[in-house]
Short mmCIF file of C-alpha atoms in Angstrom, two decimals:
data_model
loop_
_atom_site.label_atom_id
_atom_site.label_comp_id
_atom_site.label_asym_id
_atom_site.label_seq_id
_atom_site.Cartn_x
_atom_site.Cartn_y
_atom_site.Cartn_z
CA UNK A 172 114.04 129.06 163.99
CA UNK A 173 112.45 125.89 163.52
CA UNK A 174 114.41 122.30 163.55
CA UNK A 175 114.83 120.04 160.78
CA UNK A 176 114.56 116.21 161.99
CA UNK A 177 116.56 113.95 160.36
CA UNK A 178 117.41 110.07 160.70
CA UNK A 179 120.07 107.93 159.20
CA UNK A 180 120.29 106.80 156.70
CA UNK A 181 119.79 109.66 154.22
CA UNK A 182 119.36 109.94 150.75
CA UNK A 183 120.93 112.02 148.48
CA UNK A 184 117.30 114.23 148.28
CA UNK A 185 117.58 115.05 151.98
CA UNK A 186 121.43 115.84 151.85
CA UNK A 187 120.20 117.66 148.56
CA UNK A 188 117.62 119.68 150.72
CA UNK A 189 119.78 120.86 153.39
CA UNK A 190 121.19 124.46 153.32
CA UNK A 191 124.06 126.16 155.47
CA UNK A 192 122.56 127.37 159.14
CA UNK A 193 120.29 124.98 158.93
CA UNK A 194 119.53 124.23 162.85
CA UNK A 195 119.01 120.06 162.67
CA UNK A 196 118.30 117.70 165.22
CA UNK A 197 119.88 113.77 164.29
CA UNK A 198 118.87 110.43 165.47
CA UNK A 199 119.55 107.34 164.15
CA UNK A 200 122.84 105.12 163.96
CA UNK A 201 126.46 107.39 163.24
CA UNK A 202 129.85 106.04 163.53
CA UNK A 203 132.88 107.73 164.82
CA UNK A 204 136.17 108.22 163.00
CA UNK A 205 139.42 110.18 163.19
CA UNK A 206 142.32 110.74 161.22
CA UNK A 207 144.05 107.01 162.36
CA UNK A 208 140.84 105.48 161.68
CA UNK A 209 140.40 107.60 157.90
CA UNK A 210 144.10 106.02 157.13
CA UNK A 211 143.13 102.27 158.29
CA UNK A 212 140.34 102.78 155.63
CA UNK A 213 141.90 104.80 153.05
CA UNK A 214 144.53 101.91 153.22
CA UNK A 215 141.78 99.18 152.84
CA UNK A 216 139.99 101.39 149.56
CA UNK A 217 143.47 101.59 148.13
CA UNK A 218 143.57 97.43 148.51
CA UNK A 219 140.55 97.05 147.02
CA UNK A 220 139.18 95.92 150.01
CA UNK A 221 135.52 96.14 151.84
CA UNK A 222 135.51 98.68 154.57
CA UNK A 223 134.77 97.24 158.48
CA UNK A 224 131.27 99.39 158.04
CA UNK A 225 129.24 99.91 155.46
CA UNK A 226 129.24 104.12 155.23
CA UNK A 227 126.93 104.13 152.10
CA UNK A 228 124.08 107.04 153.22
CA UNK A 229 125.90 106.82 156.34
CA UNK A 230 127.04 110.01 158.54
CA UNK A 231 130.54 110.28 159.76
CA UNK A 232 131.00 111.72 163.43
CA UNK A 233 134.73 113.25 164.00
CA UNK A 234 134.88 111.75 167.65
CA UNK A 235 136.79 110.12 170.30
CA UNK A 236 135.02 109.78 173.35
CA UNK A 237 136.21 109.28 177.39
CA UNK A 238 135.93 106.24 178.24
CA UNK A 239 132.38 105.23 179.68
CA UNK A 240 131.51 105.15 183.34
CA UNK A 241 130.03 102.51 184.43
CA UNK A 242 126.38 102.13 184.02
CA UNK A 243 126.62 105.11 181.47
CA UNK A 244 126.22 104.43 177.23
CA UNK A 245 129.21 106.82 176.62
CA UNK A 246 131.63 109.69 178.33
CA UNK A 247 132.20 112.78 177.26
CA UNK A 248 131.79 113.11 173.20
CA UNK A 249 132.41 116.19 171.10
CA UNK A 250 133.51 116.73 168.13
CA UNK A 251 137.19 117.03 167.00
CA UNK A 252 139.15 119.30 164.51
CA UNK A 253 137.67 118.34 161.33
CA UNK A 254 140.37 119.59 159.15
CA UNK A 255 142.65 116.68 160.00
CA UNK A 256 140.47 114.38 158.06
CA UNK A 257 140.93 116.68 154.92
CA UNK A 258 143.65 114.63 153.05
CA UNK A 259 141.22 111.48 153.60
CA UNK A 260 137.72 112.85 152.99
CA UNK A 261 137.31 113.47 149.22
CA UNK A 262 138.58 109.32 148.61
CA UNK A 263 136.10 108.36 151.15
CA UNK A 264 133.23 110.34 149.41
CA UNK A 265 134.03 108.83 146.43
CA UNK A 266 134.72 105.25 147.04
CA UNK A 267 131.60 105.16 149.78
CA UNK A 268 128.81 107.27 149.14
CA UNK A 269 128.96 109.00 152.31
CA UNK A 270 126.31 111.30 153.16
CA UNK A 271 127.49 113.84 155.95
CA UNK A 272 130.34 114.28 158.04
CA UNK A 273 130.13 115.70 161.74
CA UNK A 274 132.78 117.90 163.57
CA UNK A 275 133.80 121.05 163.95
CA UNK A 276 136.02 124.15 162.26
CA UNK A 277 136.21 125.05 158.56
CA UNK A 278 137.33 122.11 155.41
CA UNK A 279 139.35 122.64 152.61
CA UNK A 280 137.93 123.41 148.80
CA UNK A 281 139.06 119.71 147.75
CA UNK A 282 136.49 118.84 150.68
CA UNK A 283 134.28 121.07 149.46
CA UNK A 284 134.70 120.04 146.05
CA UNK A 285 133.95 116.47 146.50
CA UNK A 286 130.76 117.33 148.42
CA UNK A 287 129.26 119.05 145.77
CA UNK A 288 130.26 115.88 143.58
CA UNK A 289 128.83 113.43 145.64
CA UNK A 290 126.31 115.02 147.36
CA UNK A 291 127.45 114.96 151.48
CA UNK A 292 126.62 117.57 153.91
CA UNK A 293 129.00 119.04 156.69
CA UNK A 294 127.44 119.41 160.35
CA UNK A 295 129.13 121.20 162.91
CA UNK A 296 128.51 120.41 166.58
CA UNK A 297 129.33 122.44 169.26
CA UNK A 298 133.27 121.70 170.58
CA UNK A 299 133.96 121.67 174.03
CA UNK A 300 130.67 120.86 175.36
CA UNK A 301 131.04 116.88 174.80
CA UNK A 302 129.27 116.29 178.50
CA UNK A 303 126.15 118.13 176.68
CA UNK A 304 126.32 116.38 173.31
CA UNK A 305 126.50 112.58 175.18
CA UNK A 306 123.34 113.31 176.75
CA UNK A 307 121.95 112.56 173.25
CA UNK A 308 123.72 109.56 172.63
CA UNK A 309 121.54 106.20 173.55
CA UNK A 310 124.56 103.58 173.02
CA UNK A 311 127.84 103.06 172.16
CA UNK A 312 129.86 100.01 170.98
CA UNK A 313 133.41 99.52 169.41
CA UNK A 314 132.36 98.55 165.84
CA UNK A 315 136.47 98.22 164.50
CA UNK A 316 140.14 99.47 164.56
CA UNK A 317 139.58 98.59 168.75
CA UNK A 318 143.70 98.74 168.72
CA UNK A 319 143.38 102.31 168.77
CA UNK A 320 141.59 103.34 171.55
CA UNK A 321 139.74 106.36 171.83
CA UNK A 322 140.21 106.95 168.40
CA UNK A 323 138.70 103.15 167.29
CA UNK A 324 135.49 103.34 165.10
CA UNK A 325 132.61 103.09 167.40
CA UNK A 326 128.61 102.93 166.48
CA UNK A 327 126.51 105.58 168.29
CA UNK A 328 123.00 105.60 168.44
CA UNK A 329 121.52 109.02 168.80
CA UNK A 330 118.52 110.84 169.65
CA UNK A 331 117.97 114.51 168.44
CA UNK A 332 121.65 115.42 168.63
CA UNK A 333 121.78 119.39 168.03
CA UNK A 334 123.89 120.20 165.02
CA UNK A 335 124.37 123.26 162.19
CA UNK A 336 124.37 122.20 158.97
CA UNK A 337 127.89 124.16 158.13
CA UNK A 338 128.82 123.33 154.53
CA UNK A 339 125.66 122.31 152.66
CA UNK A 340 126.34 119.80 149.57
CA UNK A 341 125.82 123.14 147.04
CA UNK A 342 128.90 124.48 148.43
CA UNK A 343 127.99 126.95 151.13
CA UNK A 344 130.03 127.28 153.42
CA UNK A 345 129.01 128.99 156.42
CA UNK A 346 132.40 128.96 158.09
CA UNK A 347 132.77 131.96 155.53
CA UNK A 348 129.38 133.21 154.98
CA UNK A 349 129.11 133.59 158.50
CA UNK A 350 131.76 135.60 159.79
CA UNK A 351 131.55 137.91 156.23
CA UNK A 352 128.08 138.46 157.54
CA UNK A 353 129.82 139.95 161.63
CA UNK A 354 132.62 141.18 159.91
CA UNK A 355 132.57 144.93 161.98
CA UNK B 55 164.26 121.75 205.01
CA UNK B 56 160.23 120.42 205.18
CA UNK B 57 159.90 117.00 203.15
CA UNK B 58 156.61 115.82 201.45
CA UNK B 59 156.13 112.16 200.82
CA UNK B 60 156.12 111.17 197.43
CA UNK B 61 152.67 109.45 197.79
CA UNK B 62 151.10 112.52 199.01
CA UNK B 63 151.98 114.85 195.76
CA UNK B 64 150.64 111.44 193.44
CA UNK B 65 147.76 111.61 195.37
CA UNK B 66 147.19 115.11 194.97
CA UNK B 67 147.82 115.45 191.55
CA UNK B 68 145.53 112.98 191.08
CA UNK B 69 142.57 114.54 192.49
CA UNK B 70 143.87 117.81 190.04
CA UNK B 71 143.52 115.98 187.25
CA UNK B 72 139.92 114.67 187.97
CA UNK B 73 138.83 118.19 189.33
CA UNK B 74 140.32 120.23 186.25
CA UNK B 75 138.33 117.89 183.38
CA UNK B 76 135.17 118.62 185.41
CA UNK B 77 135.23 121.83 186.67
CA UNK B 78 135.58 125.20 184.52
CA UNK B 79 137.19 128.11 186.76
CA UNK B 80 134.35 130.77 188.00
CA UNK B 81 136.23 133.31 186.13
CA UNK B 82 135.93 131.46 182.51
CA UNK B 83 132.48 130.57 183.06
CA UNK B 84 131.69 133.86 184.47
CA UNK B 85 133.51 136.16 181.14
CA UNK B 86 131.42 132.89 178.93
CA UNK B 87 127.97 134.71 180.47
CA UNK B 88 129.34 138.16 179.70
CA UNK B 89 130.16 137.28 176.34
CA UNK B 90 126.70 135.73 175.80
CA UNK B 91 125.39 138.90 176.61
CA UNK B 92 128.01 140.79 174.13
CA UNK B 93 127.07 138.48 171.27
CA UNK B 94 124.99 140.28 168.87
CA UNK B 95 125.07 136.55 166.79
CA UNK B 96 121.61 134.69 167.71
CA UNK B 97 123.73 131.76 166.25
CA UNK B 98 126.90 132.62 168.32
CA UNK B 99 124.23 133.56 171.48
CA UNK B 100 122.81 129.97 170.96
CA UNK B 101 126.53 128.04 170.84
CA UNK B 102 127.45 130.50 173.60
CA UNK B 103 124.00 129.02 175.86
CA UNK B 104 125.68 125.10 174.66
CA UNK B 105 129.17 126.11 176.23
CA UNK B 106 127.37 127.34 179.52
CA UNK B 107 124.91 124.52 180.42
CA UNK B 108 127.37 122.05 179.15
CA UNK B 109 130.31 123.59 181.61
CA UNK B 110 127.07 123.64 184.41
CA UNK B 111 126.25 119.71 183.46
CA UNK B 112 129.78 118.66 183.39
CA UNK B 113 130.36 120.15 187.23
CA UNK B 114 127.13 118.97 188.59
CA UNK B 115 128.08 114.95 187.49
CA UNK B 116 131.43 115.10 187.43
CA UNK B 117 131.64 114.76 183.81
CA UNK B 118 134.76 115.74 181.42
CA UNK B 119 133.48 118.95 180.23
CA UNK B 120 135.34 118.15 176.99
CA UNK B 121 136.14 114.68 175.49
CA UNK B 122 139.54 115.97 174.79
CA UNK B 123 141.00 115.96 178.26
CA UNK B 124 144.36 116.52 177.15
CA UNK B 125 148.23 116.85 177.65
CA UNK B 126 148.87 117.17 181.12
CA UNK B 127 150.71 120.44 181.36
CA UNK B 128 152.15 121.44 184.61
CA UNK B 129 153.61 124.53 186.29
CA UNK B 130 155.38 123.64 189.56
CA UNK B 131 156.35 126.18 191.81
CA UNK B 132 158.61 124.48 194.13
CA UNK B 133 160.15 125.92 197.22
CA UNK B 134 163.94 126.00 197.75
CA UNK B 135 163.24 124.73 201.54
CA UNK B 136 161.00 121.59 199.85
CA UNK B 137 162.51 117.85 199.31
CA UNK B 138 160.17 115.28 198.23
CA UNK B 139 160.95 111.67 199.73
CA UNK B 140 160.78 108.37 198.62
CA UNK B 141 161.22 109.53 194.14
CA UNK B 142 161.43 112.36 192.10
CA UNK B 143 158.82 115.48 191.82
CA UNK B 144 158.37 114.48 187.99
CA UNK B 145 157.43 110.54 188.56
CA UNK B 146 155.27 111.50 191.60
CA UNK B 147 153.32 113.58 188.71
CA UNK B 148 153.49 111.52 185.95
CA UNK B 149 152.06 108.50 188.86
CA UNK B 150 149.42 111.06 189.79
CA UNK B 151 148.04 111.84 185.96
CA UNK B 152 148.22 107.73 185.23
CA UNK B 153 145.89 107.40 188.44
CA UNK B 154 144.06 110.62 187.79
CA UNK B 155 143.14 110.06 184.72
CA UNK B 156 142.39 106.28 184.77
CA UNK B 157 140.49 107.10 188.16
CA UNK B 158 138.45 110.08 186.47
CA UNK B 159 137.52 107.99 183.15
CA UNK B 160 139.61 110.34 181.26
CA UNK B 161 140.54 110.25 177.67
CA UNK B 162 144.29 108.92 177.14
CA UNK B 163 145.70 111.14 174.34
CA UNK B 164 149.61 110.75 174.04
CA UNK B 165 151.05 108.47 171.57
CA UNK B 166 154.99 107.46 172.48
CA UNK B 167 156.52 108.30 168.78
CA UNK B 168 155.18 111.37 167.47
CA UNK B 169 156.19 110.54 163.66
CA UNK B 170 155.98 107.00 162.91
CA UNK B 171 154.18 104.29 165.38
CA UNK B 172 152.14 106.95 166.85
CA UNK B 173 150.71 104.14 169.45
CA UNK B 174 148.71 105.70 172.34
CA UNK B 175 150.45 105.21 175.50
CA UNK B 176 147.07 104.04 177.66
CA UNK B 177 147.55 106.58 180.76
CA UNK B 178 148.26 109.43 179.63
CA UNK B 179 151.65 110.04 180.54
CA UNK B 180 154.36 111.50 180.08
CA UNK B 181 152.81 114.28 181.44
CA UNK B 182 155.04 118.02 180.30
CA UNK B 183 156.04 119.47 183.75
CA UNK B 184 157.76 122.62 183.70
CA UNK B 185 159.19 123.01 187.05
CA UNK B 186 160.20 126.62 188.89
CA UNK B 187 162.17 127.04 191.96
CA UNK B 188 161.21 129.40 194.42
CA UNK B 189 161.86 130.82 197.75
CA UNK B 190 159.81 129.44 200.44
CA UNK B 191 158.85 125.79 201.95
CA UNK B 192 155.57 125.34 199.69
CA UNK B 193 154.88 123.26 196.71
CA UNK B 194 152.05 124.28 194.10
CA UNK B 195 151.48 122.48 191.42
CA UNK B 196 148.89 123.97 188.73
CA UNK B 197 147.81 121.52 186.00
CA UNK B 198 146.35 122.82 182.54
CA UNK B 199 144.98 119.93 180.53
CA UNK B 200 145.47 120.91 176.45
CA UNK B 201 143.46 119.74 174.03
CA UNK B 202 145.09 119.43 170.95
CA UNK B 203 142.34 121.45 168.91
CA UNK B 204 143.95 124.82 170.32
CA UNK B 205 147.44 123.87 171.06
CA UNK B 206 147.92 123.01 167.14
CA UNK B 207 146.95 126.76 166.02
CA UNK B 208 150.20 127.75 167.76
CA UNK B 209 152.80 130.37 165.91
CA UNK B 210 155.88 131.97 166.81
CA UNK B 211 157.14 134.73 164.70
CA UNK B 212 160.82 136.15 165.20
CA UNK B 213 160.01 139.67 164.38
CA UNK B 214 162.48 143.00 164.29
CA UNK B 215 163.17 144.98 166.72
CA UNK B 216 161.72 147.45 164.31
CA UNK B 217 158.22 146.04 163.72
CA UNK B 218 157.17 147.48 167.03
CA UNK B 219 153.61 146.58 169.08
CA UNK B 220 151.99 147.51 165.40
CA UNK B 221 153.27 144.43 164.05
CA UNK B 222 152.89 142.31 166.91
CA UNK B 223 149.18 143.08 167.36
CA UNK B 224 148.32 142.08 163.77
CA UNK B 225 150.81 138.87 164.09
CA UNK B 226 148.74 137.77 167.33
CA UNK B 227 145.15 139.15 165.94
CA UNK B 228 145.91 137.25 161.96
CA UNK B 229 146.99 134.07 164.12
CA UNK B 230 143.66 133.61 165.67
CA UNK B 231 141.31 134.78 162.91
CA UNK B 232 142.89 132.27 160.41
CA UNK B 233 142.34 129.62 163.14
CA UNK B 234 138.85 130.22 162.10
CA UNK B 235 136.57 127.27 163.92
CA UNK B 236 139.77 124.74 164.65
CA UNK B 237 140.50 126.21 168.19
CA UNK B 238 136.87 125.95 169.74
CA UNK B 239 136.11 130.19 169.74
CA UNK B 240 135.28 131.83 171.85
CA UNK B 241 139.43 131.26 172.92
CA UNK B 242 141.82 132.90 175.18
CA UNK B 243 144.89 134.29 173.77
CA UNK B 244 148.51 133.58 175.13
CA UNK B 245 150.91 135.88 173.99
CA UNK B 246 155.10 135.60 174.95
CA UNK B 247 157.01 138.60 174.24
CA UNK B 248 160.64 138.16 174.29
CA UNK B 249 163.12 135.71 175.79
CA UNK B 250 164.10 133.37 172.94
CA UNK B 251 162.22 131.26 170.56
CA UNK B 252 161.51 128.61 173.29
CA UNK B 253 160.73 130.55 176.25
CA UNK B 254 158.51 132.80 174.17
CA UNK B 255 156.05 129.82 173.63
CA UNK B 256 156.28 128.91 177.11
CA UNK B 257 155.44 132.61 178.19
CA UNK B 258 152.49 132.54 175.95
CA UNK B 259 151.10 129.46 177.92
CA UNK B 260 151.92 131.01 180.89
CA UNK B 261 149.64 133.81 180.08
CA UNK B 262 147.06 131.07 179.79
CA UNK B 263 147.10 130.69 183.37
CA UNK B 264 145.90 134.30 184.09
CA UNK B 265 142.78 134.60 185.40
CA UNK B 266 140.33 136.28 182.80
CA UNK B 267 139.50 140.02 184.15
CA UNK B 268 143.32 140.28 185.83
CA UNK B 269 144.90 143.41 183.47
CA UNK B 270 148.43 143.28 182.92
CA UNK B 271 150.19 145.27 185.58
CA UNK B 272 151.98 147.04 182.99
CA UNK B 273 149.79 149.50 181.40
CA UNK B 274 151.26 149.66 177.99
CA UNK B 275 150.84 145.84 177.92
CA UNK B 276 147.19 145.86 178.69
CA UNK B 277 146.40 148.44 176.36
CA UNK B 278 148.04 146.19 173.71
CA UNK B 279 146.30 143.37 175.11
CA UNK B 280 142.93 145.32 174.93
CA UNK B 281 143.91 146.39 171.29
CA UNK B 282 144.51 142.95 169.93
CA UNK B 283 141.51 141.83 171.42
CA UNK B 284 139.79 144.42 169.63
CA UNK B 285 140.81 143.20 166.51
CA UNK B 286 140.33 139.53 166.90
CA UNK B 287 136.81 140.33 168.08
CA UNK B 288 135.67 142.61 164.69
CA UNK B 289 137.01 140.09 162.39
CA UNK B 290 133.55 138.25 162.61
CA UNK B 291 134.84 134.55 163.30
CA UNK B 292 132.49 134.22 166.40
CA UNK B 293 131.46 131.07 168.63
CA UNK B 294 132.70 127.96 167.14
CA UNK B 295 133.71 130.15 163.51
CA UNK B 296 130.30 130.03 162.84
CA UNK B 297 130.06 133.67 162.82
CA UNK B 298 129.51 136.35 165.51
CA UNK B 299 131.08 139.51 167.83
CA UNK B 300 132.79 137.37 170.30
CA UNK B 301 135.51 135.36 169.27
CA UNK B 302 138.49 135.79 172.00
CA UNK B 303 137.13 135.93 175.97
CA UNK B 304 140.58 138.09 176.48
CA UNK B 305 144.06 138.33 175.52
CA UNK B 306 146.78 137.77 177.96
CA UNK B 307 150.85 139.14 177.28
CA UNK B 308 153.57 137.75 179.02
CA UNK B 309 157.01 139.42 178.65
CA UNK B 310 160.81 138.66 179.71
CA UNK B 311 163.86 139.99 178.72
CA UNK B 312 165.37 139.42 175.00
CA UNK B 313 168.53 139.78 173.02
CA UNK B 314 169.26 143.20 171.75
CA UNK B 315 168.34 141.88 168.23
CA UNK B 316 165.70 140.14 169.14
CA UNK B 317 161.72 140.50 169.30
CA UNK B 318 160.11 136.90 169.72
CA UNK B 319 156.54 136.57 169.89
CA UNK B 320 154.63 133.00 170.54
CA UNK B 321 150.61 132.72 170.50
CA UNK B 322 149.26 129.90 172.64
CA UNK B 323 145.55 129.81 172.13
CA UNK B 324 143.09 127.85 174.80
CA UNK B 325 139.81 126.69 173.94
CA UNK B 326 136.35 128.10 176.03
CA UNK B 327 136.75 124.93 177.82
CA UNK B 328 139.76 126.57 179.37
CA UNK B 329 140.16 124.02 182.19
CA UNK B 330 142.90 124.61 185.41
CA UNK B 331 143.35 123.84 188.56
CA UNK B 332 146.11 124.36 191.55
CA UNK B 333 147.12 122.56 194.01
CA UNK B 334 149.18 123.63 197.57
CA UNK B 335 151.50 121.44 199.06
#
């Protein structure tokens, strides 16, 4: 199967374009975030306060990298549980205009829900081979939250990182499609 | 009585905890190939090729093969005949996973208060050492970094005596199909049978350290082993949940002793990056 390209920012057409199983390959700026990170900005939406980073037709990446060896952009870099971010992710969609999320394992309908609503896709990237996926990633800084460590926001740039497009912004969700499909 | 220095088990356990991030036993990455050839998936085949080349890259530079390096679990066998001089077995560890994994550009992932500040310690440590004593003058020490991912799809179920290996198959078998995608599939299954509520859970991690391809020495247990992993592996939930035929590498069982009312049963899953490493003293 052929790969889509994609680069960030996207537009609510491309999101709009995507469908679930989708093989894609990203590059382009994404910026990590975990649960402590989704509560430091849930916290600032609820204040009425500007986020750190602009996420409008941004992409999400559910990350916290090793630390970086020297002379290297980035250590090891995965993707985390995505579930954890549930509670936070429908109040980000709606106060940001986020476009897609990247991570791994299955979301929750109010997820799913607020995708459809505000048109975000769902990538999954492969867990547990984060020494594969950093090979894609050009650079890394700390862009906020730097208290925090491994779980602080940071801006990646990357260059065709291999993802699935999982839950597609009509609802699709291959996290049940899929297994229906090998159910024996 | 043979005495080992306190800075030679810190400096052990140090090396451990570099050498388990990086290296993925040949028995894991060897049942990862068999199950890339079992995958009828071309979805799960392709995840299944990610898992291999990334364990392969992570070896070859020394790389974490998984940014989630971890709680630093330990198993310590210790002889009866074995002192350690100069400090405790448990600080020489917890000295040897700050070094280890501040050394190996690890990722620190323990916060001090669970609930409320929730502030990352910055090494790593307190490391959860489980400590056996033994006959003998040895000291092995096997570490098994836990990323969170699997650990938090753990369940114990006090079952009846009554609900028999029926009940404990589908128990273990529901436990890792509703973990769906969450634990990293293709996973290993720990299972504790018996004890109490606590030592069931530690059985089932136990079980984790079982090399994959070593049966259970008790038949009936590896035929239940062999039957749960059955199940799991119909349900369809496949390489990262994505869909596909392989979705457990194996099933392990541990069992002990229980009260006459009693039938505990604990599921520990790992992850495909199902790192360990040991270390004799």
């Amino acid at each position: 199967m052929s790969k889509i390209i994609l680069t960030t920012p996207m537009s609510g057409l491309i999101v709009s374009s995507l469908h679930t199983g989708d093989e894609v390959l990203l590059s382009g700026i994404i910026y990590t975030a975990r649960d402590a990170a989704h509560k430091r900005f849930m916290a600032l939406i609820d204040k009425g306060e500007n986020l750190p980073v602009d996420l409008s037709g941004q992409v999400l990446y559910y990350c916290g990298p090793t630390p970086a060896k020297p002379g290297r952009p980035v250590g090891s870099a995965g993707p985390t549980t995505s579930s954890r971010m549930d509670a936070y992710t429908p109040g980000l969609l709606e106060a940001t205009g986020l476009r897609a999320m990247i991570g791994k394992g299955g979301r929750n309908d109010a997820v799913i829900d607020a995708m459809i609503k505000y048109g975000c896709a769902y990538f999954a990237a492969t867990g547990g081979a984060g020494a594969l996926i950093a090979k894609s990633i050009r650079s890394s800084a700390v862009v906020c939250f730097q208290d925090l460590g491994p779980e602080a926001v940071h801006r990646f740039e990357v260059e065709n990182m291999p993802l699935i497009v999982a839950i597609d912004s009509k609802g699709n969700n291959l996290y049940q499609d899929g297994p229906a499909k090998c159910k024996q | 009585m043979r005495t080992i220095p306190y800075i030679q088990i810190v400096e052990a356990v140090k090396k451990l905890c570099i050498e388990a991030a990086s290296k993925l036993p040949d028995d894991v990455i060897a049942a990862l190939k068999k199950a890339l050839e079992a995958e009828e998936s071309p979805r799960g085949k392709e995840i299944l090729r990610q898992c291999i080349e990334n364990a392969k890259l992570a070896a070859c530079e020394n790389d974490p093969i998984c940014q989630d390096t971890g709680v630093a679990v330990y198993f310590v066998e210790m002889g009866s005949g074995v002192a350690v001089s100069g400090g405790t077995i448990i600080d020489a560890i917890n000295d040897g996973t700050r070094n280890g994994y501040r050394e190996g550009y690890l990722r620190n992932s323990m916060v001090a208060d669970p609930l409320f500040e929730r502030k990352n310690t910055g090494d790593n440590t307190p490391a959860i050492v489980h400590v056996d004593v033994v006959a003998g003058e040895t000291l092995a020490i096997t570490l098994l970094p836990k990323g969170a991912g699997s650990e938090n799809m753990s369940v114990l179920a006090m079952l009846k005596p009554a609900d028999g290996a029926e009940s404990v198959a589908d128990f273990v078998a529901d436990a890792v199909i509703k973990s769906g995608g969450r634990p990293c599939p293709p996973v290993i299954v720990g299972v504790g049978i018996g004890g109490t509520a606590d030592t069931a859970m530690l059985l089932a991690k136990k079980a984790l350290l079982r090399p994959i391809g070593k049966s259970h020495r008790d038949e009936r247990y590896m035929r239940l082993e062999q039957k749960i992993l059955e199940k799991i592996n119909t349900s369809g939930v496949g390489p990262q949940g994505l869909g596909g035929t392989v979705t457990a590498l194996a099933v392990h069982i541990e069992e002990y002793p229980c009260h006459l009312a009693s039938l505990p049963v604990a599921v520990n899953i790992n992850c495909h990056a199902a790192r360990r490493a040991i270390i004799q003293l």
